[in-house]
CSV table of C-alpha atoms and ligand atoms in Angstrom, one decimal:
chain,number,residue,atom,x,y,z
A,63,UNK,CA,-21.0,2.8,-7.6
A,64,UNK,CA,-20.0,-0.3,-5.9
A,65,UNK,CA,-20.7,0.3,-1.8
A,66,UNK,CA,-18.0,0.0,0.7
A,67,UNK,CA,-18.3,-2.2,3.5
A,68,UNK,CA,-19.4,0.0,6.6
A,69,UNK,CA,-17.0,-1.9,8.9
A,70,UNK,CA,-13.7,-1.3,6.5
A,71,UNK,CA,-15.1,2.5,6.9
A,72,UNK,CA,-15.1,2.4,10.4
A,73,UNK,CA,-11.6,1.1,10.8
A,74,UNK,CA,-10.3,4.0,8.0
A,75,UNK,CA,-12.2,6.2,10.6
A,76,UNK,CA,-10.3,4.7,13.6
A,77,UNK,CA,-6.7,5.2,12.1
A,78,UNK,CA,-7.2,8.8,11.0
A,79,UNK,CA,-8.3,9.8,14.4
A,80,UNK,CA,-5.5,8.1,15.9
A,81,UNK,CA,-2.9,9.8,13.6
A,82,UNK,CA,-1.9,6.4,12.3
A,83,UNK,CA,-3.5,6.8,8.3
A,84,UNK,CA,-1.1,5.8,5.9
A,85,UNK,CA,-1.1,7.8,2.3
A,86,UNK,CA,1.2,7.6,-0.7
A,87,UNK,CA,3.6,10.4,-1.3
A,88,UNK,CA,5.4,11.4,-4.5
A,89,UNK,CA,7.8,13.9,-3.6
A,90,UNK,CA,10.6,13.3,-1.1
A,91,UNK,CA,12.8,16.0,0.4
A,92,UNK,CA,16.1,16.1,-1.0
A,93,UNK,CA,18.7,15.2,2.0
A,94,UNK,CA,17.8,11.3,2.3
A,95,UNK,CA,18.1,9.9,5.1
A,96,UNK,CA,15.4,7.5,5.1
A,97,UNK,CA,15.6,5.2,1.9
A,98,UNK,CA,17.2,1.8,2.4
A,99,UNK,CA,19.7,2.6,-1.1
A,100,UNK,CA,22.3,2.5,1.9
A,101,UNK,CA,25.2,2.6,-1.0
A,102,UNK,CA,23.4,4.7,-3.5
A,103,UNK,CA,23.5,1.7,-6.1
A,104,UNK,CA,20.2,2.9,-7.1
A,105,UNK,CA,20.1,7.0,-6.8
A,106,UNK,CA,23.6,7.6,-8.6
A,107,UNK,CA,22.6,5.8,-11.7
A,108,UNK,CA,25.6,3.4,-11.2
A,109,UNK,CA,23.9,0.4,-11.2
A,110,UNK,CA,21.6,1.1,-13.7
A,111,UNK,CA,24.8,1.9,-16.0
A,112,UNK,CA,26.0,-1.4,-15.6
A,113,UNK,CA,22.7,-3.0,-15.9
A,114,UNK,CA,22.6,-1.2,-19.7
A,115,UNK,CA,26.3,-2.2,-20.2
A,116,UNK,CA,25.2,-5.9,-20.3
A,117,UNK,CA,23.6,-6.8,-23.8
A,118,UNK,CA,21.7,-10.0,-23.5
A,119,UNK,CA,18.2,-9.6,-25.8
A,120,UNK,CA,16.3,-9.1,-22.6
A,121,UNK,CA,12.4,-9.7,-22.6
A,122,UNK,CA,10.0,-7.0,-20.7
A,123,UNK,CA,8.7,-10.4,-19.0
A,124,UNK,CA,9.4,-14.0,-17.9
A,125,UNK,CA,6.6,-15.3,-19.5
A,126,UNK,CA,5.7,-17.9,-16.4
A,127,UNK,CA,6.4,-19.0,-13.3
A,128,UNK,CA,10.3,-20.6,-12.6
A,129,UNK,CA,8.8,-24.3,-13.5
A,130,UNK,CA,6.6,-23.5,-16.5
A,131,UNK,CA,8.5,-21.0,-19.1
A,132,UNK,CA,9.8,-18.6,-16.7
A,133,UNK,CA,13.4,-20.5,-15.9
A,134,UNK,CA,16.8,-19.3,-17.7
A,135,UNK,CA,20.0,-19.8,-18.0
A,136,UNK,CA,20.5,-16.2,-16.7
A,137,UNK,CA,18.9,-17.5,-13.5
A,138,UNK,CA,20.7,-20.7,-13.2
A,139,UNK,CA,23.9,-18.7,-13.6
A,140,UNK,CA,22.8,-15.6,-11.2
A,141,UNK,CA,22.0,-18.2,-8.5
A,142,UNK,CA,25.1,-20.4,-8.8
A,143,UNK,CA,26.9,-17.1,-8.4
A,144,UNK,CA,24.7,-15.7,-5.2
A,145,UNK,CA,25.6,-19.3,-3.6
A,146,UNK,CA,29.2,-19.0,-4.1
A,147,UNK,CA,29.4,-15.6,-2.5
A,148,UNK,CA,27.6,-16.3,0.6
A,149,UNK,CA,29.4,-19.8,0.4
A,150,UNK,CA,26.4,-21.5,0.5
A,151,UNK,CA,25.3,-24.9,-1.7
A,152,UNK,CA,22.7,-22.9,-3.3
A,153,UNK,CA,20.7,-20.3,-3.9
A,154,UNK,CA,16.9,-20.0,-5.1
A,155,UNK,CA,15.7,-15.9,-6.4
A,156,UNK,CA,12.7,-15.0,-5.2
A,157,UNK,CA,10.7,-12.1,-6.4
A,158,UNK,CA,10.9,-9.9,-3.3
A,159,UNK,CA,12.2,-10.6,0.1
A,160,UNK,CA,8.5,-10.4,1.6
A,161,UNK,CA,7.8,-13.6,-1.0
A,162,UNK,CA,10.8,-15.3,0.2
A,163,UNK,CA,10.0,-14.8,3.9
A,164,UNK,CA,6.7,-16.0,3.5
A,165,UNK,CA,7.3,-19.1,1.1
A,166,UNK,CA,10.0,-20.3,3.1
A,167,UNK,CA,8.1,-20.0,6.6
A,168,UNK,CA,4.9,-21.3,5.7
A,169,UNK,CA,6.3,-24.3,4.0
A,170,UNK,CA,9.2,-25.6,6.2
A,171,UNK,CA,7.8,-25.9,9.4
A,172,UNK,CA,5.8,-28.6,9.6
A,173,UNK,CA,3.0,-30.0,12.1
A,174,UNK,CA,4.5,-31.0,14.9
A,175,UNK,CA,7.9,-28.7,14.8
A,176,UNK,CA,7.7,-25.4,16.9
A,177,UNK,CA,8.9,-22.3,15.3
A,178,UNK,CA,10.9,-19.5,18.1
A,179,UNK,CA,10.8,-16.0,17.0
A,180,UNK,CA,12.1,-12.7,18.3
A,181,UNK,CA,9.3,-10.3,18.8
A,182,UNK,CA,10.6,-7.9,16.5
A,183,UNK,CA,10.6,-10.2,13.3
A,184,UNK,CA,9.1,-8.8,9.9
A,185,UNK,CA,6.0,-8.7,8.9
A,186,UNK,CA,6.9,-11.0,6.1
A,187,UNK,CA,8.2,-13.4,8.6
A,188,UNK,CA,5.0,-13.2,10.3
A,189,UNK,CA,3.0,-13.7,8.3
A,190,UNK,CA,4.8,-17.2,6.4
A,191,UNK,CA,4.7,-18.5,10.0
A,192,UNK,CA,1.1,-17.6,10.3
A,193,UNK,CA,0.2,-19.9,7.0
A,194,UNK,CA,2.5,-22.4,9.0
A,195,UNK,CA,0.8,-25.8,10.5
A,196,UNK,CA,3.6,-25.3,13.1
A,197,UNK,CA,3.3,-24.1,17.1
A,198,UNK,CA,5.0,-20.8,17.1
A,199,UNK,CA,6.6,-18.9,20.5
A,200,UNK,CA,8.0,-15.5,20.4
A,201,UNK,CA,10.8,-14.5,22.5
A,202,UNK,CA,11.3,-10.7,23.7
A,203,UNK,CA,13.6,-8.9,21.6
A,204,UNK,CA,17.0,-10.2,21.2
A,205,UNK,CA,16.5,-11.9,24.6
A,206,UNK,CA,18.6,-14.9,24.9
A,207,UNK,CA,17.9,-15.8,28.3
A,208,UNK,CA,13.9,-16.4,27.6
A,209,UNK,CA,15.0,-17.8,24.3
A,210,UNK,CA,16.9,-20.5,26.1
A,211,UNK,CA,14.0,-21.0,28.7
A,212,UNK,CA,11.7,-22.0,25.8
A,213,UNK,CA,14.1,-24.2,23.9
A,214,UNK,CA,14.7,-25.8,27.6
A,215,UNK,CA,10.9,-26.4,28.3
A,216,UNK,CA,9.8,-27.7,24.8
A,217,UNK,CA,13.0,-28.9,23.0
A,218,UNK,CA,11.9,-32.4,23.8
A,219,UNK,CA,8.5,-32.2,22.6
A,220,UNK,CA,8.5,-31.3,19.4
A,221,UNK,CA,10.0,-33.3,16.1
A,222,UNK,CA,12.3,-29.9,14.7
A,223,UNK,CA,12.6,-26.6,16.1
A,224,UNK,CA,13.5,-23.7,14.0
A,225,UNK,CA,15.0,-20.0,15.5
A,226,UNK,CA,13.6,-17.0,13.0
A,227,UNK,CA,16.5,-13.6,13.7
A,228,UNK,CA,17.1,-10.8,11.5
A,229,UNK,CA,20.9,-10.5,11.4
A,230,UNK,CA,19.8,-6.4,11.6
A,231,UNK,CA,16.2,-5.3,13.0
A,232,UNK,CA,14.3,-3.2,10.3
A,233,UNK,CA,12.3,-0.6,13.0
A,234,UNK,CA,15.6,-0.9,15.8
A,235,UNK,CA,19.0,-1.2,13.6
A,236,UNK,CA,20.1,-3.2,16.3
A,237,UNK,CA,21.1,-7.2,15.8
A,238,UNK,CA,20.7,-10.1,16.8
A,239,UNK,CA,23.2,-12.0,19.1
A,240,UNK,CA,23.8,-14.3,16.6
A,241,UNK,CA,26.9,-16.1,18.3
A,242,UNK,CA,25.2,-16.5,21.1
A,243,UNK,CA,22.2,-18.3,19.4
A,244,UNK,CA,24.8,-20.6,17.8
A,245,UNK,CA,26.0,-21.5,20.9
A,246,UNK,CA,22.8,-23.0,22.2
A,247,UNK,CA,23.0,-25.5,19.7
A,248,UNK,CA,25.5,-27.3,21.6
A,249,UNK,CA,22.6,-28.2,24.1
A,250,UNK,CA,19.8,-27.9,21.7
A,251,UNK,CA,18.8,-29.0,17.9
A,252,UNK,CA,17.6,-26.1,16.0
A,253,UNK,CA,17.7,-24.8,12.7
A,254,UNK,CA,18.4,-21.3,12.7
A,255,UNK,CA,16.7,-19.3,9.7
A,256,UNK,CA,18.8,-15.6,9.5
A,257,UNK,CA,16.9,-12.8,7.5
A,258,UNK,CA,19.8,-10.4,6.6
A,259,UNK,CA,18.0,-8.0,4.6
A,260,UNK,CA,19.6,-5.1,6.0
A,261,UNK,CA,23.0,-6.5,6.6
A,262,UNK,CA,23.8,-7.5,3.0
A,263,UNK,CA,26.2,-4.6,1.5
A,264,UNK,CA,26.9,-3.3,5.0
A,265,UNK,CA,28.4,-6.1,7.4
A,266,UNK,CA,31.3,-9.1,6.0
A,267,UNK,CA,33.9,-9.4,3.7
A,268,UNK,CA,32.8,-7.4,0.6
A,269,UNK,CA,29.2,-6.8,2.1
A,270,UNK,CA,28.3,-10.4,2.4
A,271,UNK,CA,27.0,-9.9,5.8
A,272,UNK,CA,26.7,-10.4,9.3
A,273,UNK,CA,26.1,-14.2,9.0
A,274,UNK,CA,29.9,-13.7,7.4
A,275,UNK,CA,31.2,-11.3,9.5
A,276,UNK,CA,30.7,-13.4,12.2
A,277,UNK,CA,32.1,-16.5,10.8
A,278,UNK,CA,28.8,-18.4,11.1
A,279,UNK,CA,27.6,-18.6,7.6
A,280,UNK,CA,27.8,-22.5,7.3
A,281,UNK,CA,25.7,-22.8,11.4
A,282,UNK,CA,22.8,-21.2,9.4
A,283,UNK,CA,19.5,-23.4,8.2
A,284,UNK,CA,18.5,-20.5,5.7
A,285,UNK,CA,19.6,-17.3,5.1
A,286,UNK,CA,17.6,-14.6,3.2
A,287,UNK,CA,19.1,-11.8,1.0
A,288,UNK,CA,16.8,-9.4,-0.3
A,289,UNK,CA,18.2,-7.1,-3.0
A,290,UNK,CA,15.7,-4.0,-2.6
A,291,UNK,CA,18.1,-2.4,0.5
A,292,UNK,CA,21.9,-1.8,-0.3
A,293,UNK,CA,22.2,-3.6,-3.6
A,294,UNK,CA,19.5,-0.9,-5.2
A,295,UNK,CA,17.5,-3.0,-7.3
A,296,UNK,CA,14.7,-5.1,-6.1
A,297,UNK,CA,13.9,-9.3,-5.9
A,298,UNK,CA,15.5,-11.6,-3.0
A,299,UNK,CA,17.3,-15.6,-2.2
A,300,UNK,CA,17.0,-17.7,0.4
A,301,UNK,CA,20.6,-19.1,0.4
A,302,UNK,CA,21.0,-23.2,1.9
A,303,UNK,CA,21.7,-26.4,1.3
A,304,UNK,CA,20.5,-28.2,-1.9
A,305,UNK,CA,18.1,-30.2,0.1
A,306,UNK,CA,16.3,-26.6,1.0
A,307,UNK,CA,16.4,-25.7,-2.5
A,308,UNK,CA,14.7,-28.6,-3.9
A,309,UNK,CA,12.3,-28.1,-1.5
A,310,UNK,CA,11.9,-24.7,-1.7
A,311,UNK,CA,11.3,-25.9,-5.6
A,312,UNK,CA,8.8,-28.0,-4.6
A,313,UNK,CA,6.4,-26.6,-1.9
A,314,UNK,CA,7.2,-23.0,-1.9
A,315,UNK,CA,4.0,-21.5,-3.1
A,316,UNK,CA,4.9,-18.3,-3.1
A,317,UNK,CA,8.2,-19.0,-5.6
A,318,UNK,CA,5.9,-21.7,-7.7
A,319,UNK,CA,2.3,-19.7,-8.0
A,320,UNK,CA,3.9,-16.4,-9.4
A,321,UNK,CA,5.4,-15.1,-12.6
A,322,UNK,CA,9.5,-14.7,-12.6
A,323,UNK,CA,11.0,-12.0,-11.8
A,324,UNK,CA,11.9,-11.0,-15.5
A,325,UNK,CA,15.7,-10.7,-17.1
A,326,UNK,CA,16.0,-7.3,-16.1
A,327,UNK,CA,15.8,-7.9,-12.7
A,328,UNK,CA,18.0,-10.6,-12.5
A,329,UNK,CA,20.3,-8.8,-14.4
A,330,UNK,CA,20.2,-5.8,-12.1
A,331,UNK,CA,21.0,-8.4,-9.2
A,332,UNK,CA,23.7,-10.2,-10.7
A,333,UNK,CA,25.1,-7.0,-11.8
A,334,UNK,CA,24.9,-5.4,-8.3
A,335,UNK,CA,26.9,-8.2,-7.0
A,336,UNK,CA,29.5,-7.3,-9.2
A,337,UNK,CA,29.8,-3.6,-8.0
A,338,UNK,CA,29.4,-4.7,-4.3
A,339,UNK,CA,32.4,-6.7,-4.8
A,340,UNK,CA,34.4,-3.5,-6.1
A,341,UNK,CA,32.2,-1.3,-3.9
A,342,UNK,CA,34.6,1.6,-2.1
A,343,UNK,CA,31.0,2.5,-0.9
A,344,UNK,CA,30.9,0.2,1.7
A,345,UNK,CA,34.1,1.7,3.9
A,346,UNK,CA,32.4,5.3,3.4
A,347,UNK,CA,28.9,4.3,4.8
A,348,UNK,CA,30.9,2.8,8.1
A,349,UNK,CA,33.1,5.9,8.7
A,350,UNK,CA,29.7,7.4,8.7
A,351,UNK,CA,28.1,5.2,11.0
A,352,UNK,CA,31.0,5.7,13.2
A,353,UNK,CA,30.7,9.3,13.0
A,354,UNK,CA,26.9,9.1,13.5
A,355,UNK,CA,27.9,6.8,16.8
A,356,UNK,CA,30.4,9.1,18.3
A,357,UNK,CA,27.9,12.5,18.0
A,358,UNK,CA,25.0,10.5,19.3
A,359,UNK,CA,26.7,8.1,22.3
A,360,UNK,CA,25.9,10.1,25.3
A,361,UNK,CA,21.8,10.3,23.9
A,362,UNK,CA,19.8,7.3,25.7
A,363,UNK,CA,17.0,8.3,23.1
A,364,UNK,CA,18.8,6.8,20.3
A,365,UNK,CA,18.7,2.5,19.9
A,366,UNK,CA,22.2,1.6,20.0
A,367,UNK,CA,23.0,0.1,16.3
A,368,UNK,CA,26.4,-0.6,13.9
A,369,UNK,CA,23.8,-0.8,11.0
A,370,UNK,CA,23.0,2.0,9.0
A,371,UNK,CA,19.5,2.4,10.6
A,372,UNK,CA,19.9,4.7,13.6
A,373,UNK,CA,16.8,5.5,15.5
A,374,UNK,CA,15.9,8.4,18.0
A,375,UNK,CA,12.7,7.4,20.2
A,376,UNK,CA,10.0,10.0,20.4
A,377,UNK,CA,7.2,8.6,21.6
A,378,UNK,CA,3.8,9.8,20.4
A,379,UNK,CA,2.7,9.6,17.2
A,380,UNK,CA,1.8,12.9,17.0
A,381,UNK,CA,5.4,14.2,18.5
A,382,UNK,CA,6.9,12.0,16.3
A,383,UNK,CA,5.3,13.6,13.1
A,384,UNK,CA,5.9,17.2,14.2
A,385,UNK,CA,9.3,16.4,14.5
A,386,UNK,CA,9.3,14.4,10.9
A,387,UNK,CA,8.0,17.3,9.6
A,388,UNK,CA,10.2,20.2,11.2
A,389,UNK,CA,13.0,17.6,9.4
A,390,UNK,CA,11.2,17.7,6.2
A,391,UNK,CA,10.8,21.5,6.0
A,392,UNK,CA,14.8,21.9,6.3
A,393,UNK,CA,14.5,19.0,3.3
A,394,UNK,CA,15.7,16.3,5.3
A,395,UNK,CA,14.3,13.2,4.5
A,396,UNK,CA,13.5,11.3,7.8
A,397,UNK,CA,11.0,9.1,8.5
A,398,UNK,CA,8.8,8.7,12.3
A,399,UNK,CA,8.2,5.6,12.6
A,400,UNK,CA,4.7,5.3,14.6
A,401,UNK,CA,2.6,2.6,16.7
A,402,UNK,CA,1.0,0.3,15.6
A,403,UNK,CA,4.3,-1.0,13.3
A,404,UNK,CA,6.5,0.2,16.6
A,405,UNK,CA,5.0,-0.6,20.4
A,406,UNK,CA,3.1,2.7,21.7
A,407,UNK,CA,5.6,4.9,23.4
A,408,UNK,CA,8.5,3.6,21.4
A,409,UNK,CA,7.4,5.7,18.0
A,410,UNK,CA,10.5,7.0,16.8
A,411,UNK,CA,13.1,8.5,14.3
A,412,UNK,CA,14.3,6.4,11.8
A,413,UNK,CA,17.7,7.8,10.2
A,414,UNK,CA,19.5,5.3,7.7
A,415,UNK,CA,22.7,6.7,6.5
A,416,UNK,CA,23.9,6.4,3.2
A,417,UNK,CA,27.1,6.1,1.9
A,418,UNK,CA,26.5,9.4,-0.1
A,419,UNK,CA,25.6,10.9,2.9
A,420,UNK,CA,28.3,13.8,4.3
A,421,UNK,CA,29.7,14.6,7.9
A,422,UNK,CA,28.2,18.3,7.0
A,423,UNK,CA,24.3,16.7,6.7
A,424,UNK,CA,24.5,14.8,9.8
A,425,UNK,CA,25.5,17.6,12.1
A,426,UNK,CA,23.0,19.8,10.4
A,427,UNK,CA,20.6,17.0,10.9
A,428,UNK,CA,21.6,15.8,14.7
A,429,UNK,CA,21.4,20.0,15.4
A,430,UNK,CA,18.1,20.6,14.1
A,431,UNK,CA,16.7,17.3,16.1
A,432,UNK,CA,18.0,18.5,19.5
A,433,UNK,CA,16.3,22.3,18.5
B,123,PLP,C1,13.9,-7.5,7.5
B,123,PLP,C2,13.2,-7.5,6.2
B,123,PLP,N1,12.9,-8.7,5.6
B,123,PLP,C3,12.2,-8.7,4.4
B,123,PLP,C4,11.8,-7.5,3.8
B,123,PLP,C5,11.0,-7.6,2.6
B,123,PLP,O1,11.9,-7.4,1.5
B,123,PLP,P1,11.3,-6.9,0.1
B,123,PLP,O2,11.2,-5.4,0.3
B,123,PLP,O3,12.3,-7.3,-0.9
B,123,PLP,O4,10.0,-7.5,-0.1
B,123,PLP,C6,12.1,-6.3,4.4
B,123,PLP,C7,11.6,-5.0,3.8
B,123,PLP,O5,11.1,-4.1,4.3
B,123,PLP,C8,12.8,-6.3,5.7
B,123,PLP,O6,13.0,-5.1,6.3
């Protein structure tokens, strides 16, 4: 049998003693309140209905990348439609959101620009702006203050600076002060690049998001909707101007060097645009997030969020877990959250409510975490 490299070992060693090994599970309990179907577009079968309502002879597969044989008129369509909702110029599908962070990051920012990120960014983010040629700064989290200090001290030496938010923090719920960033650029050039994973289907008129609940959709550089979250299916745009696009076509490598996504899923996306515009979902999931907010307010343990990801810090990985798995033997569905994807000491509880989620479960939940 093929050897394994001692070192690779070693580290597999390191995380299990930790309490920090990661394995695959198949069976989930039943009461979720941990997958990111935040209007159960996926787990009621509704969007699957509507997917098998729509009769075009769909292939299994694309048969090639977007500029080779992979392109359709499906696509073309799906993405004129995806740039008129977020009233953008265009829109370019990705395969995932993670390929969309990191084919936009690693190819915009060029030698010589500086990139400023908050702390708390993605991984995907990350790691596009690692494979960038650019100087890269990170700011502490949602801290506008240091954010401004480095704009102040570099803005003058570098040829474009870009500003990398999430509209709502994965691991925090929390968001970014995006108003505030906006209103920076009266002093400073920047292009501000607004990852609003999970904000689409929760935040804006008709779930566009927070970009559009705040009136700030056209201030935006880029913006990144990934369809694997509230719209229950799976794939991801960066929304922008043409210009960006045609870019995007050109030196994206990770939207060039990969099969399409194939008609399926671009189906799936164009029809979960469609019931996100009709969605009654949407209104239910924020009386529950109120609700969530009023029982939870005077609790300093829980990260103060209008998102549907609530989260109770417990530090200590292996507190954390206990406490995941006391949930889990009621058959609630929760997920800790540990170091090293949180800071040490801030391991916590993530909860994300669902629209199908009832006032009933989130007492019994909220009373079993304070037993
Ligand atoms: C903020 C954020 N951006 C991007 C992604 C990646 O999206 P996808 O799951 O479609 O690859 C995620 C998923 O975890 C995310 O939370």
């Amino acid at each position: 049998m093929a050897s394994f490299p001692e070192k690779l070992l070693n580290k597999l060693h390191e995380v299990k003693s930790q309490n920090k090994f990661r394995t695959l599970k198949t069976v989930y309990p039943t009461i979720d309140f941990s997958s990111n179907d935040y209007l159960g577009f996926s787990s009621s079968g509704v969007l699957q209905q509507h997917v098998a309502s729509f009769t075009p002879s769909v292939n299994s597969g694309s048969t090639g990348s977007r500029l080779i044989s992979g392109n359709s008129v499906l696509f073309n369509d799906t993405e004129h439609d995806i740039a008129q909702f977020h009233h953008a110029e265009s829109a370019l599908i990705f395969n995932s959101g993670f390929d969309a962070n990191l084919g936009l990051l690693s190819s915009v920012p060029q030698k010589g620009d500086l990139i400023l990120s908050d702390e708390l960014i993605h991984a995907s983010l990350i790691d596009g702006i690692r494979l960038s040629y650019a100087t890269h700064y990170k700011f502490s989290h949602n801290n506008i203050s240091q954010l401004k200090d480095l704009l102040e001290r570099h803005h003058s030496s570098f040829n474009e600076i870009y500003i990398v938010v999430e509209s709502v923090y994965s691991m925090d719920g929390d968001s970014a002060p995006l108003r505030e960033i906006i209103a920076l650029s009266n002093h400073y050039h920047f292009h501000l690049i607004v990852d609003e994973a999970h904000a689409i289907g929760i935040f804006g008129e008709q779930g566009r998001g927070l970009c559009n609940e705040l009136n700030i959709e056209d201030k935006c550089f880029a913006r990144i909707y990934t369809y694997g979250k509230a719209m229950g299916c799976h794939g991801a745009a960066i929304v922008g101007s043409k210009q960006l696009k045609d870019y995007l076509i050109n030196f994206s490598r990770s939207f060039i060097y990969t099969t399409a996504l194939p008609e399926h899923s671009v189906v799936s996306i164009k029809k979960a645009y469609e019931l996100l515009i009709n969605s009654k979902e949407i209104s239910r999931l924020k009386e529950l997030i109120s609700y969530f907010n009023s029982q939870t307010q005077a609790d300093n343990s829980f990260i103060k969020s209008n998102s549907a990801i609530h989260c109770k810090v417990v530090p200590g990985n292996t507190q954390v877990s206990e406490l995941e798995q006391k949930l889990s033997a009621s058959n609630f569905f929760v997920k800790s959250i540990k170091s090293p994807t949180v800071k040490e000491n801030q391991e916590r509880l993530r909860i994300c409510l669902h629209s199908f989620n009832t006032f009933e479960e989130i007492n019994q939940l909220l009373q079993l975490i304070a037993s």
